[in-house]
PDB file of C-alpha atoms in Angstrom:
ATOM      1  CA  UNK A 590      15.751  -6.844  22.675  1.00  0.00           C
ATOM      2  CA  UNK A 591      17.587 -10.135  23.159  1.00  0.00           C
ATOM      3  CA  UNK A 592      15.436 -12.901  24.590  1.00  0.00           C
ATOM      4  CA  UNK A 593      16.011 -16.407  25.843  1.00  0.00           C
ATOM      5  CA  UNK A 594      13.946 -19.561  25.858  1.00  0.00           C
ATOM      6  CA  UNK A 595      14.442 -21.193  29.253  1.00  0.00           C
ATOM      7  CA  UNK A 596      14.207 -24.861  30.152  1.00  0.00           C
ATOM      8  CA  UNK A 597      15.656 -27.412  32.517  1.00  0.00           C
ATOM      9  CA  UNK A 598      16.891 -30.962  32.216  1.00  0.00           C
ATOM     10  CA  UNK A 599      18.019 -33.194  35.035  1.00  0.00           C
ATOM     11  CA  UNK A 600      18.293 -30.312  37.478  1.00  0.00           C
ATOM     12  CA  UNK A 601      20.380 -28.184  35.115  1.00  0.00           C
ATOM     13  CA  UNK A 602      18.822 -24.970  33.803  1.00  0.00           C
ATOM     14  CA  UNK A 603      19.468 -23.865  30.240  1.00  0.00           C
ATOM     15  CA  UNK A 604      18.862 -20.780  28.124  1.00  0.00           C
ATOM     16  CA  UNK A 605      18.662 -20.749  24.336  1.00  0.00           C
ATOM     17  CA  UNK A 606      18.758 -17.499  22.353  1.00  0.00           C
ATOM     18  CA  UNK A 607      15.238 -16.993  21.002  1.00  0.00           C
ATOM     19  CA  UNK A 608      16.594 -16.441  17.485  1.00  0.00           C
ATOM     20  CA  UNK A 609      17.653 -20.103  17.465  1.00  0.00           C
ATOM     21  CA  UNK A 610      14.495 -21.500  18.978  1.00  0.00           C
ATOM     22  CA  UNK A 611      12.191 -23.012  16.361  1.00  0.00           C
ATOM     23  CA  UNK A 612       9.444 -24.605  18.455  1.00  0.00           C
ATOM     24  CA  UNK A 613       8.700 -26.545  21.624  1.00  0.00           C
ATOM     25  CA  UNK A 614       7.069 -29.971  21.409  1.00  0.00           C
ATOM     26  CA  UNK A 615       5.142 -31.317  24.404  1.00  0.00           C
ATOM     27  CA  UNK A 616       5.243 -35.079  24.959  1.00  0.00           C
ATOM     28  CA  UNK A 617       6.507 -35.750  21.462  1.00  0.00           C
ATOM     29  CA  UNK A 618       6.805 -39.204  19.958  1.00  0.00           C
ATOM     30  CA  UNK A 619      10.475 -40.001  19.486  1.00  0.00           C
ATOM     31  CA  UNK A 620      11.883 -42.802  17.387  1.00  0.00           C
ATOM     32  CA  UNK A 621      14.835 -45.127  17.429  1.00  0.00           C
ATOM     33  CA  UNK A 622      16.753 -45.644  14.209  1.00  0.00           C
ATOM     34  CA  UNK A 623      19.681 -48.021  13.736  1.00  0.00           C
ATOM     35  CA  UNK A 624      23.244 -46.869  14.273  1.00  0.00           C
ATOM     36  CA  UNK A 625      22.476 -43.463  15.701  1.00  0.00           C
ATOM     37  CA  UNK A 626      25.474 -41.904  17.429  1.00  0.00           C
ATOM     38  CA  UNK A 627      25.582 -42.152  21.212  1.00  0.00           C
ATOM     39  CA  UNK A 628      25.012 -38.413  21.625  1.00  0.00           C
ATOM     40  CA  UNK A 629      21.990 -38.460  19.290  1.00  0.00           C
ATOM     41  CA  UNK A 630      20.153 -41.582  20.420  1.00  0.00           C
ATOM     42  CA  UNK A 631      16.680 -40.767  19.046  1.00  0.00           C
ATOM     43  CA  UNK A 632      14.988 -38.744  16.339  1.00  0.00           C
ATOM     44  CA  UNK A 633      11.747 -36.824  16.222  1.00  0.00           C
ATOM     45  CA  UNK A 634       9.645 -35.987  13.200  1.00  0.00           C
ATOM     46  CA  UNK A 635       9.033 -32.273  12.858  1.00  0.00           C
ATOM     47  CA  UNK A 636       8.121 -30.051   9.932  1.00  0.00           C
ATOM     48  CA  UNK A 637       8.156 -33.023   7.575  1.00  0.00           C
ATOM     49  CA  UNK A 638      11.712 -34.047   8.400  1.00  0.00           C
ATOM     50  CA  UNK A 639      13.736 -36.082  10.848  1.00  0.00           C
ATOM     51  CA  UNK A 640      15.440 -34.119  13.620  1.00  0.00           C
ATOM     52  CA  UNK A 641      18.122 -35.704  15.846  1.00  0.00           C
ATOM     53  CA  UNK A 642      17.474 -35.609  19.598  1.00  0.00           C
ATOM     54  CA  UNK A 643      20.534 -34.669  21.619  1.00  0.00           C
ATOM     55  CA  UNK A 644      21.298 -36.499  24.833  1.00  0.00           C
ATOM     56  CA  UNK A 645      22.522 -33.228  26.313  1.00  0.00           C
ATOM     57  CA  UNK A 646      24.504 -34.701  29.145  1.00  0.00           C
ATOM     58  CA  UNK A 647      25.118 -38.129  27.621  1.00  0.00           C
ATOM     59  CA  UNK A 648      23.801 -39.247  30.957  1.00  0.00           C
ATOM     60  CA  UNK A 649      20.171 -40.106  30.491  1.00  0.00           C
ATOM     61  CA  UNK A 650      19.386 -41.861  33.740  1.00  0.00           C
ATOM     62  CA  UNK A 651      16.548 -43.986  32.446  1.00  0.00           C
ATOM     63  CA  UNK A 652      15.326 -45.290  29.122  1.00  0.00           C
ATOM     64  CA  UNK A 653      12.160 -43.215  29.493  1.00  0.00           C
ATOM     65  CA  UNK A 654      14.197 -40.009  29.499  1.00  0.00           C
ATOM     66  CA  UNK A 655      15.299 -40.947  26.002  1.00  0.00           C
ATOM     67  CA  UNK A 656      12.148 -42.563  24.703  1.00  0.00           C
ATOM     68  CA  UNK A 657       9.537 -40.306  26.285  1.00  0.00           C
ATOM     69  CA  UNK A 658      10.846 -36.815  26.979  1.00  0.00           C
ATOM     70  CA  UNK A 659       8.340 -34.400  28.462  1.00  0.00           C
ATOM     71  CA  UNK A 660       9.414 -31.656  26.061  1.00  0.00           C
ATOM     72  CA  UNK A 661      11.692 -31.255  23.091  1.00  0.00           C
ATOM     73  CA  UNK A 662      13.145 -27.849  22.339  1.00  0.00           C
ATOM     74  CA  UNK A 663      13.770 -27.563  18.600  1.00  0.00           C
ATOM     75  CA  UNK A 664      16.614 -25.254  17.732  1.00  0.00           C
ATOM     76  CA  UNK A 665      18.394 -24.276  14.536  1.00  0.00           C
ATOM     77  CA  UNK A 666      22.111 -24.916  14.270  1.00  0.00           C
ATOM     78  CA  UNK A 667      24.757 -24.572  11.586  1.00  0.00           C
ATOM     79  CA  UNK A 668      24.344 -28.325  11.052  1.00  0.00           C
ATOM     80  CA  UNK A 669      20.563 -28.252  10.774  1.00  0.00           C
ATOM     81  CA  UNK A 670      17.809 -28.502  13.363  1.00  0.00           C
ATOM     82  CA  UNK A 671      18.396 -30.242  16.691  1.00  0.00           C
ATOM     83  CA  UNK A 672      15.987 -31.306  19.418  1.00  0.00           C
ATOM     84  CA  UNK A 673      16.975 -30.784  23.029  1.00  0.00           C
ATOM     85  CA  UNK A 674      15.081 -32.768  25.659  1.00  0.00           C
ATOM     86  CA  UNK A 675      13.664 -30.901  28.640  1.00  0.00           C
ATOM     87  CA  UNK A 676      11.900 -31.860  31.844  1.00  0.00           C
ATOM     88  CA  UNK A 677      10.289 -28.447  32.237  1.00  0.00           C
ATOM     89  CA  UNK A 678      10.067 -25.256  30.247  1.00  0.00           C
ATOM     90  CA  UNK A 679      10.333 -21.892  31.931  1.00  0.00           C
ATOM     91  CA  UNK A 680       9.074 -19.555  29.221  1.00  0.00           C
ATOM     92  CA  UNK A 681      10.669 -16.841  27.156  1.00  0.00           C
ATOM     93  CA  UNK A 682      12.345 -14.011  29.013  1.00  0.00           C
ATOM     94  CA  UNK A 683      13.917 -10.765  27.824  1.00  0.00           C
ATOM     95  CA  UNK A 684      17.596 -10.492  28.682  1.00  0.00           C
ATOM     96  CA  UNK A 685      17.013  -7.201  30.493  1.00  0.00           C
ATOM     97  CA  UNK A 686      14.837  -8.974  33.081  1.00  0.00           C
ATOM     98  CA  UNK A 687      17.853 -10.853  34.385  1.00  0.00           C
ATOM     99  CA  UNK A 688      21.625 -10.595  34.503  1.00  0.00           C
ATOM    100  CA  UNK A 689      23.894 -12.086  31.924  1.00  0.00           C
ATOM    101  CA  UNK A 690      27.420 -13.253  32.700  1.00  0.00           C
ATOM    102  CA  UNK A 691      29.825 -13.865  29.864  1.00  0.00           C
ATOM    103  CA  UNK A 692      31.579 -16.847  31.380  1.00  0.00           C
ATOM    104  CA  UNK A 693      29.734 -20.087  31.861  1.00  0.00           C
ATOM    105  CA  UNK A 694      30.570 -22.700  34.407  1.00  0.00           C
ATOM    106  CA  UNK A 695      33.689 -24.724  33.776  1.00  0.00           C
ATOM    107  CA  UNK A 696      33.578 -28.033  32.006  1.00  0.00           C
ATOM    108  CA  UNK A 697      30.943 -27.319  29.385  1.00  0.00           C
ATOM    109  CA  UNK A 698      32.390 -26.077  26.109  1.00  0.00           C
ATOM    110  CA  UNK A 699      28.978 -25.470  24.588  1.00  0.00           C
ATOM    111  CA  UNK A 700      27.976 -23.049  27.351  1.00  0.00           C
ATOM    112  CA  UNK A 701      28.731 -19.476  26.317  1.00  0.00           C
ATOM    113  CA  UNK A 702      27.707 -17.723  29.489  1.00  0.00           C
ATOM    114  CA  UNK A 703      24.988 -17.735  32.063  1.00  0.00           C
ATOM    115  CA  UNK A 704      21.739 -15.918  32.611  1.00  0.00           C
ATOM    116  CA  UNK A 705      20.596 -15.233  36.162  1.00  0.00           C
ATOM    117  CA  UNK A 706      16.863 -14.909  36.511  1.00  0.00           C
ATOM    118  CA  UNK A 707      14.581 -15.321  39.512  1.00  0.00           C
ATOM    119  CA  UNK A 708      17.255 -16.881  41.703  1.00  0.00           C
ATOM    120  CA  UNK A 709      18.203 -19.411  39.076  1.00  0.00           C
ATOM    121  CA  UNK A 710      21.270 -19.619  36.875  1.00  0.00           C
ATOM    122  CA  UNK A 711      20.539 -20.726  33.319  1.00  0.00           C
ATOM    123  CA  UNK A 712      23.491 -21.894  31.247  1.00  0.00           C
ATOM    124  CA  UNK A 713      23.347 -20.232  27.841  1.00  0.00           C
ATOM    125  CA  UNK A 714      23.798 -22.830  25.121  1.00  0.00           C
ATOM    126  CA  UNK A 715      25.961 -22.035  22.122  1.00  0.00           C
ATOM    127  CA  UNK A 716      23.999 -24.113  19.650  1.00  0.00           C
ATOM    128  CA  UNK A 717      26.675 -24.006  16.957  1.00  0.00           C
ATOM    129  CA  UNK A 718      29.450 -25.150  19.285  1.00  0.00           C
ATOM    130  CA  UNK A 719      27.157 -27.925  20.422  1.00  0.00           C
ATOM    131  CA  UNK A 720      26.435 -28.965  16.826  1.00  0.00           C
ATOM    132  CA  UNK A 721      30.083 -28.783  15.783  1.00  0.00           C
ATOM    133  CA  UNK A 722      30.980 -30.869  18.826  1.00  0.00           C
ATOM    134  CA  UNK A 723      28.541 -33.494  17.592  1.00  0.00           C
ATOM    135  CA  UNK A 724      30.356 -33.703  14.265  1.00  0.00           C
ATOM    136  CA  UNK A 725      33.681 -34.441  15.914  1.00  0.00           C
ATOM    137  CA  UNK A 726      35.055 -37.897  16.262  1.00  0.00           C
ATOM    138  CA  UNK A 727      35.552 -37.324  19.962  1.00  0.00           C
ATOM    139  CA  UNK A 728      32.367 -35.544  21.000  1.00  0.00           C
ATOM    140  CA  UNK A 729      32.442 -32.784  23.562  1.00  0.00           C
ATOM    141  CA  UNK A 730      29.018 -33.470  25.011  1.00  0.00           C
ATOM    142  CA  UNK A 731      30.108 -35.213  28.153  1.00  0.00           C
ATOM    143  CA  UNK A 732      31.717 -32.538  30.340  1.00  0.00           C
ATOM    144  CA  UNK A 733      33.805 -35.207  32.014  1.00  0.00           C
ATOM    145  CA  UNK A 734      35.206 -36.558  28.778  1.00  0.00           C
ATOM    146  CA  UNK A 735      38.703 -36.049  27.460  1.00  0.00           C
ATOM    147  CA  UNK A 736      37.202 -34.396  24.400  1.00  0.00           C
ATOM    148  CA  UNK A 737      35.413 -31.859  26.505  1.00  0.00           C
ATOM    149  CA  UNK A 738      38.539 -30.989  28.446  1.00  0.00           C
ATOM    150  CA  UNK A 739      40.524 -30.581  25.244  1.00  0.00           C
ATOM    151  CA  UNK A 740      37.928 -28.240  23.811  1.00  0.00           C
ATOM    152  CA  UNK A 741      37.872 -25.896  26.752  1.00  0.00           C
TER     153      UNK A 741
ATOM    154  CA  UNK B 619       0.913 -56.003 -12.919  1.00  0.00           C
ATOM    155  CA  UNK B 620       4.707 -55.930 -12.720  1.00  0.00           C
ATOM    156  CA  UNK B 621       4.640 -52.177 -12.321  1.00  0.00           C
ATOM    157  CA  UNK B 622       2.370 -52.538  -9.284  1.00  0.00           C
ATOM    158  CA  UNK B 623       4.847 -54.843  -7.526  1.00  0.00           C
ATOM    159  CA  UNK B 624       7.792 -52.557  -8.227  1.00  0.00           C
ATOM    160  CA  UNK B 625       5.907 -49.656  -6.719  1.00  0.00           C
ATOM    161  CA  UNK B 626       5.138 -51.415  -3.478  1.00  0.00           C
ATOM    162  CA  UNK B 627       7.081 -51.993  -0.287  1.00  0.00           C
ATOM    163  CA  UNK B 628       6.878 -54.624   2.393  1.00  0.00           C
ATOM    164  CA  UNK B 629       6.909 -53.047   5.864  1.00  0.00           C
ATOM    165  CA  UNK B 630       8.717 -55.061   8.536  1.00  0.00           C
ATOM    166  CA  UNK B 631       9.975 -54.343  12.036  1.00  0.00           C
ATOM    167  CA  UNK B 632      13.331 -54.931  13.668  1.00  0.00           C
ATOM    168  CA  UNK B 633      13.336 -54.095  17.376  1.00  0.00           C
ATOM    169  CA  UNK B 634      10.328 -51.902  16.710  1.00  0.00           C
ATOM    170  CA  UNK B 635      12.103 -49.956  13.970  1.00  0.00           C
ATOM    171  CA  UNK B 636      10.074 -49.754  10.773  1.00  0.00           C
ATOM    172  CA  UNK B 637      11.997 -51.051   7.761  1.00  0.00           C
ATOM    173  CA  UNK B 638      11.048 -51.318   4.102  1.00  0.00           C
ATOM    174  CA  UNK B 639      11.922 -53.811   1.436  1.00  0.00           C
ATOM    175  CA  UNK B 640      10.967 -53.448  -2.186  1.00  0.00           C
ATOM    176  CA  UNK B 641       8.263 -56.026  -2.752  1.00  0.00           C
ATOM    177  CA  UNK B 642       9.823 -56.998  -6.071  1.00  0.00           C
ATOM    178  CA  UNK B 643      12.839 -58.353  -4.127  1.00  0.00           C
ATOM    179  CA  UNK B 644      10.767 -60.587  -1.852  1.00  0.00           C
ATOM    180  CA  UNK B 645      10.233 -64.164  -2.992  1.00  0.00           C
ATOM    181  CA  UNK B 646       8.243 -65.386   0.001  1.00  0.00           C
ATOM    182  CA  UNK B 647       7.410 -64.513   3.595  1.00  0.00           C
ATOM    183  CA  UNK B 648       7.834 -67.527   5.881  1.00  0.00           C
ATOM    184  CA  UNK B 649       6.505 -67.459   9.431  1.00  0.00           C
ATOM    185  CA  UNK B 650       7.270 -69.723  12.376  1.00  0.00           C
ATOM    186  CA  UNK B 651      10.510 -70.861  10.815  1.00  0.00           C
ATOM    187  CA  UNK B 652      12.495 -71.644  13.979  1.00  0.00           C
ATOM    188  CA  UNK B 653      12.128 -75.416  13.481  1.00  0.00           C
ATOM    189  CA  UNK B 654      13.201 -75.225   9.857  1.00  0.00           C
ATOM    190  CA  UNK B 655      16.438 -73.401  10.547  1.00  0.00           C
ATOM    191  CA  UNK B 656      19.673 -75.180  11.382  1.00  0.00           C
ATOM    192  CA  UNK B 657      21.075 -72.661  13.845  1.00  0.00           C
ATOM    193  CA  UNK B 658      24.359 -74.567  14.052  1.00  0.00           C
ATOM    194  CA  UNK B 659      25.285 -73.572  10.515  1.00  0.00           C
ATOM    195  CA  UNK B 660      26.124 -70.012  11.401  1.00  0.00           C
ATOM    196  CA  UNK B 661      28.883 -67.681  10.352  1.00  0.00           C
ATOM    197  CA  UNK B 662      28.383 -64.582  12.449  1.00  0.00           C
ATOM    198  CA  UNK B 663      31.338 -62.804  10.842  1.00  0.00           C
ATOM    199  CA  UNK B 664      29.170 -62.342   7.760  1.00  0.00           C
ATOM    200  CA  UNK B 665      25.864 -62.051   9.612  1.00  0.00           C
ATOM    201  CA  UNK B 666      24.674 -65.580   8.826  1.00  0.00           C
ATOM    202  CA  UNK B 667      22.891 -67.070  11.838  1.00  0.00           C
ATOM    203  CA  UNK B 668      21.775 -70.335  10.314  1.00  0.00           C
ATOM    204  CA  UNK B 669      20.598 -72.281   7.327  1.00  0.00           C
ATOM    205  CA  UNK B 670      16.950 -72.418   6.264  1.00  0.00           C
ATOM    206  CA  UNK B 671      15.360 -75.260   4.346  1.00  0.00           C
ATOM    207  CA  UNK B 672      13.465 -73.487   1.586  1.00  0.00           C
ATOM    208  CA  UNK B 673      11.911 -75.491  -1.232  1.00  0.00           C
ATOM    209  CA  UNK B 674      14.264 -78.425  -0.587  1.00  0.00           C
ATOM    210  CA  UNK B 675      17.367 -76.251  -0.650  1.00  0.00           C
ATOM    211  CA  UNK B 676      19.453 -74.836   2.154  1.00  0.00           C
ATOM    212  CA  UNK B 677      19.719 -71.081   2.019  1.00  0.00           C
ATOM    213  CA  UNK B 678      21.602 -68.788   4.399  1.00  0.00           C
ATOM    214  CA  UNK B 679      19.676 -66.905   7.060  1.00  0.00           C
ATOM    215  CA  UNK B 680      20.912 -63.403   7.852  1.00  0.00           C
ATOM    216  CA  UNK B 681      19.991 -61.508  10.983  1.00  0.00           C
ATOM    217  CA  UNK B 682      20.097 -57.811  10.048  1.00  0.00           C
ATOM    218  CA  UNK B 683      19.995 -56.678  13.667  1.00  0.00           C
ATOM    219  CA  UNK B 684      23.661 -57.707  13.974  1.00  0.00           C
ATOM    220  CA  UNK B 685      24.626 -55.306  11.221  1.00  0.00           C
ATOM    221  CA  UNK B 686      22.275 -52.574  12.399  1.00  0.00           C
ATOM    222  CA  UNK B 687      23.298 -52.708  16.049  1.00  0.00           C
ATOM    223  CA  UNK B 688      19.771 -53.515  17.242  1.00  0.00           C
ATOM    224  CA  UNK B 689      18.546 -56.089  19.697  1.00  0.00           C
ATOM    225  CA  UNK B 690      15.864 -58.343  18.327  1.00  0.00           C
ATOM    226  CA  UNK B 691      12.584 -57.629  20.066  1.00  0.00           C
ATOM    227  CA  UNK B 692      11.133 -61.135  19.928  1.00  0.00           C
ATOM    228  CA  UNK B 693      12.060 -64.772  20.239  1.00  0.00           C
ATOM    229  CA  UNK B 694      13.170 -66.980  17.357  1.00  0.00           C
ATOM    230  CA  UNK B 695       9.808 -68.717  17.439  1.00  0.00           C
ATOM    231  CA  UNK B 696       8.019 -65.476  16.664  1.00  0.00           C
ATOM    232  CA  UNK B 697      10.383 -64.235  13.981  1.00  0.00           C
ATOM    233  CA  UNK B 698       9.643 -64.416  10.266  1.00  0.00           C
ATOM    234  CA  UNK B 699      12.013 -65.019   7.391  1.00  0.00           C
ATOM    235  CA  UNK B 700      11.815 -63.044   4.193  1.00  0.00           C
ATOM    236  CA  UNK B 701      13.214 -65.079   1.346  1.00  0.00           C
ATOM    237  CA  UNK B 702      14.948 -62.724  -1.040  1.00  0.00           C
ATOM    238  CA  UNK B 703      16.378 -63.180  -4.480  1.00  0.00           C
ATOM    239  CA  UNK B 704      20.008 -62.106  -4.522  1.00  0.00           C
ATOM    240  CA  UNK B 705      22.854 -62.195  -7.001  1.00  0.00           C
ATOM    241  CA  UNK B 706      24.069 -65.477  -5.487  1.00  0.00           C
ATOM    242  CA  UNK B 707      20.645 -67.056  -5.219  1.00  0.00           C
ATOM    243  CA  UNK B 708      18.013 -67.082  -2.553  1.00  0.00           C
ATOM    244  CA  UNK B 709      18.737 -66.106   1.038  1.00  0.00           C
ATOM    245  CA  UNK B 710      16.579 -65.291   4.041  1.00  0.00           C
ATOM    246  CA  UNK B 711      16.386 -62.178   6.161  1.00  0.00           C
ATOM    247  CA  UNK B 712      15.095 -62.550   9.730  1.00  0.00           C
ATOM    248  CA  UNK B 713      12.599 -59.945  10.923  1.00  0.00           C
ATOM    249  CA  UNK B 714      10.583 -59.514  14.110  1.00  0.00           C
ATOM    250  CA  UNK B 715       7.286 -58.622  12.487  1.00  0.00           C
ATOM    251  CA  UNK B 716       5.730 -58.209   9.089  1.00  0.00           C
ATOM    252  CA  UNK B 717       3.423 -55.194   9.171  1.00  0.00           C
ATOM    253  CA  UNK B 718       2.060 -55.241   5.643  1.00  0.00           C
ATOM    254  CA  UNK B 719       2.401 -53.814   2.188  1.00  0.00           C
ATOM    255  CA  UNK B 720       2.060 -50.212   1.092  1.00  0.00           C
ATOM    256  CA  UNK B 721       2.297 -48.323  -2.148  1.00  0.00           C
ATOM    257  CA  UNK B 722       5.423 -46.259  -2.712  1.00  0.00           C
ATOM    258  CA  UNK B 723       3.234 -43.184  -2.990  1.00  0.00           C
ATOM    259  CA  UNK B 724       2.422 -43.486   0.728  1.00  0.00           C
ATOM    260  CA  UNK B 725       6.030 -42.828   1.713  1.00  0.00           C
ATOM    261  CA  UNK B 726       7.599 -39.409   1.901  1.00  0.00           C
ATOM    262  CA  UNK B 727      11.322 -39.252   1.233  1.00  0.00           C
ATOM    263  CA  UNK B 728      13.186 -37.621   4.052  1.00  0.00           C
ATOM    264  CA  UNK B 729      16.534 -35.871   4.022  1.00  0.00           C
ATOM    265  CA  UNK B 730      19.055 -37.501   6.336  1.00  0.00           C
ATOM    266  CA  UNK B 731      20.236 -34.962   8.910  1.00  0.00           C
ATOM    267  CA  UNK B 732      23.844 -33.918   8.420  1.00  0.00           C
ATOM    268  CA  UNK B 733      24.724 -34.948  11.959  1.00  0.00           C
ATOM    269  CA  UNK B 734      23.569 -38.515  11.338  1.00  0.00           C
ATOM    270  CA  UNK B 735      25.127 -39.087   7.940  1.00  0.00           C
ATOM    271  CA  UNK B 736      28.514 -40.314   9.146  1.00  0.00           C
ATOM    272  CA  UNK B 737      27.225 -42.842  11.619  1.00  0.00           C
ATOM    273  CA  UNK B 738      24.548 -44.406   9.419  1.00  0.00           C
ATOM    274  CA  UNK B 739      26.154 -44.162   6.001  1.00  0.00           C
ATOM    275  CA  UNK B 740      27.520 -47.711   6.030  1.00  0.00           C
ATOM    276  CA  UNK B 741      24.182 -49.219   6.969  1.00  0.00           C
ATOM    277  CA  UNK B 742      21.366 -47.487   5.090  1.00  0.00           C
ATOM    278  CA  UNK B 743      20.962 -44.525   2.834  1.00  0.00           C
ATOM    279  CA  UNK B 744      17.243 -43.807   2.779  1.00  0.00           C
ATOM    280  CA  UNK B 745      14.841 -42.662   5.472  1.00  0.00           C
ATOM    281  CA  UNK B 746      11.178 -42.233   4.599  1.00  0.00           C
ATOM    282  CA  UNK B 747       8.171 -41.122   6.581  1.00  0.00           C
ATOM    283  CA  UNK B 748       5.126 -43.357   6.721  1.00  0.00           C
ATOM    284  CA  UNK B 749       2.165 -42.062   8.693  1.00  0.00           C
ATOM    285  CA  UNK B 750       4.484 -39.779  10.627  1.00  0.00           C
ATOM    286  CA  UNK B 751       6.970 -42.508  11.490  1.00  0.00           C
ATOM    287  CA  UNK B 752      10.517 -42.611  10.137  1.00  0.00           C
ATOM    288  CA  UNK B 753      11.432 -45.893   8.478  1.00  0.00           C
ATOM    289  CA  UNK B 754      14.598 -47.070   6.814  1.00  0.00           C
ATOM    290  CA  UNK B 755      14.898 -48.770   3.451  1.00  0.00           C
ATOM    291  CA  UNK B 756      16.805 -52.054   3.717  1.00  0.00           C
ATOM    292  CA  UNK B 757      19.259 -52.586   0.891  1.00  0.00           C
ATOM    293  CA  UNK B 758      20.033 -56.248   0.204  1.00  0.00           C
ATOM    294  CA  UNK B 759      23.702 -55.843  -0.601  1.00  0.00           C
ATOM    295  CA  UNK B 760      24.405 -54.313   2.789  1.00  0.00           C
ATOM    296  CA  UNK B 761      23.387 -57.485   4.606  1.00  0.00           C
ATOM    297  CA  UNK B 762      24.439 -60.510   2.608  1.00  0.00           C
ATOM    298  CA  UNK B 763      27.970 -61.326   1.576  1.00  0.00           C
ATOM    299  CA  UNK B 764      29.577 -58.658   3.716  1.00  0.00           C
ATOM    300  CA  UNK B 765      31.650 -58.611   6.878  1.00  0.00           C
ATOM    301  CA  UNK B 766      29.607 -57.683   9.902  1.00  0.00           C
ATOM    302  CA  UNK B 767      30.747 -55.399  12.652  1.00  0.00           C
ATOM    303  CA  UNK B 768      28.899 -56.760  15.667  1.00  0.00           C
ATOM    304  CA  UNK B 769      28.339 -54.161  18.397  1.00  0.00           C
TER     305      UNK B 769
END
């Protein structure tokens, strides 16, 4: 049975395939290091290593959203573990309890579909596309960016 | 005795970021140095922010936050200067705070995440964990005698 970990950030709801979800940290301590890329502005220490924190929308509205996230969702990607900030977590749900659509909303190349559950639409994150986007010179994180449009 | 110095690190802070320097490289820690620095003798293109009168000689003062893209977290009056012994003689590195000294055995080497390697590779090459906090190891030759890209 396919399952999703559900969370939300800045009024956007996300779903991560459970197979990629490593752990959820509540009120973690995040750290600044010099010369971090704009899309990875903080790191968190987890499992004895340093994990980059992704500014998912590249639009953190306040410093506290970067420096004191309520949750961090740790996921495994082709490029190593990543931490995704979240305002709230919504649990783990089996795919069969909702409806999955193949196509995600436009403008987000790292969304690989959507999951409708309890009157909410969760954008399913393709963790590897997200990670590969972060390795590119012109990141795809900002849906409004030229890079994002090119990668659609 | 020498072995003990080699195996120890000085912990300092730049904008709150923990940074390490091998104790064997540190000649002296000078506090409240603002009045002893000629801030007019600066060459920001190479990171030099002034000239420090150390033991009757003028030595260059380098602000590593320029190179590291950080904003200094305290005023000049509160900063400290670490006098280091370099290939071209003594020079001083400005830091916000000096936290203390710790044995190398207290630090856990940490692999640099693949996604960070490109952006940090020109600035530092070691991250260690100390009491659960990531810290970077400052390498002298990355800060003195180089061109600085000021962000």
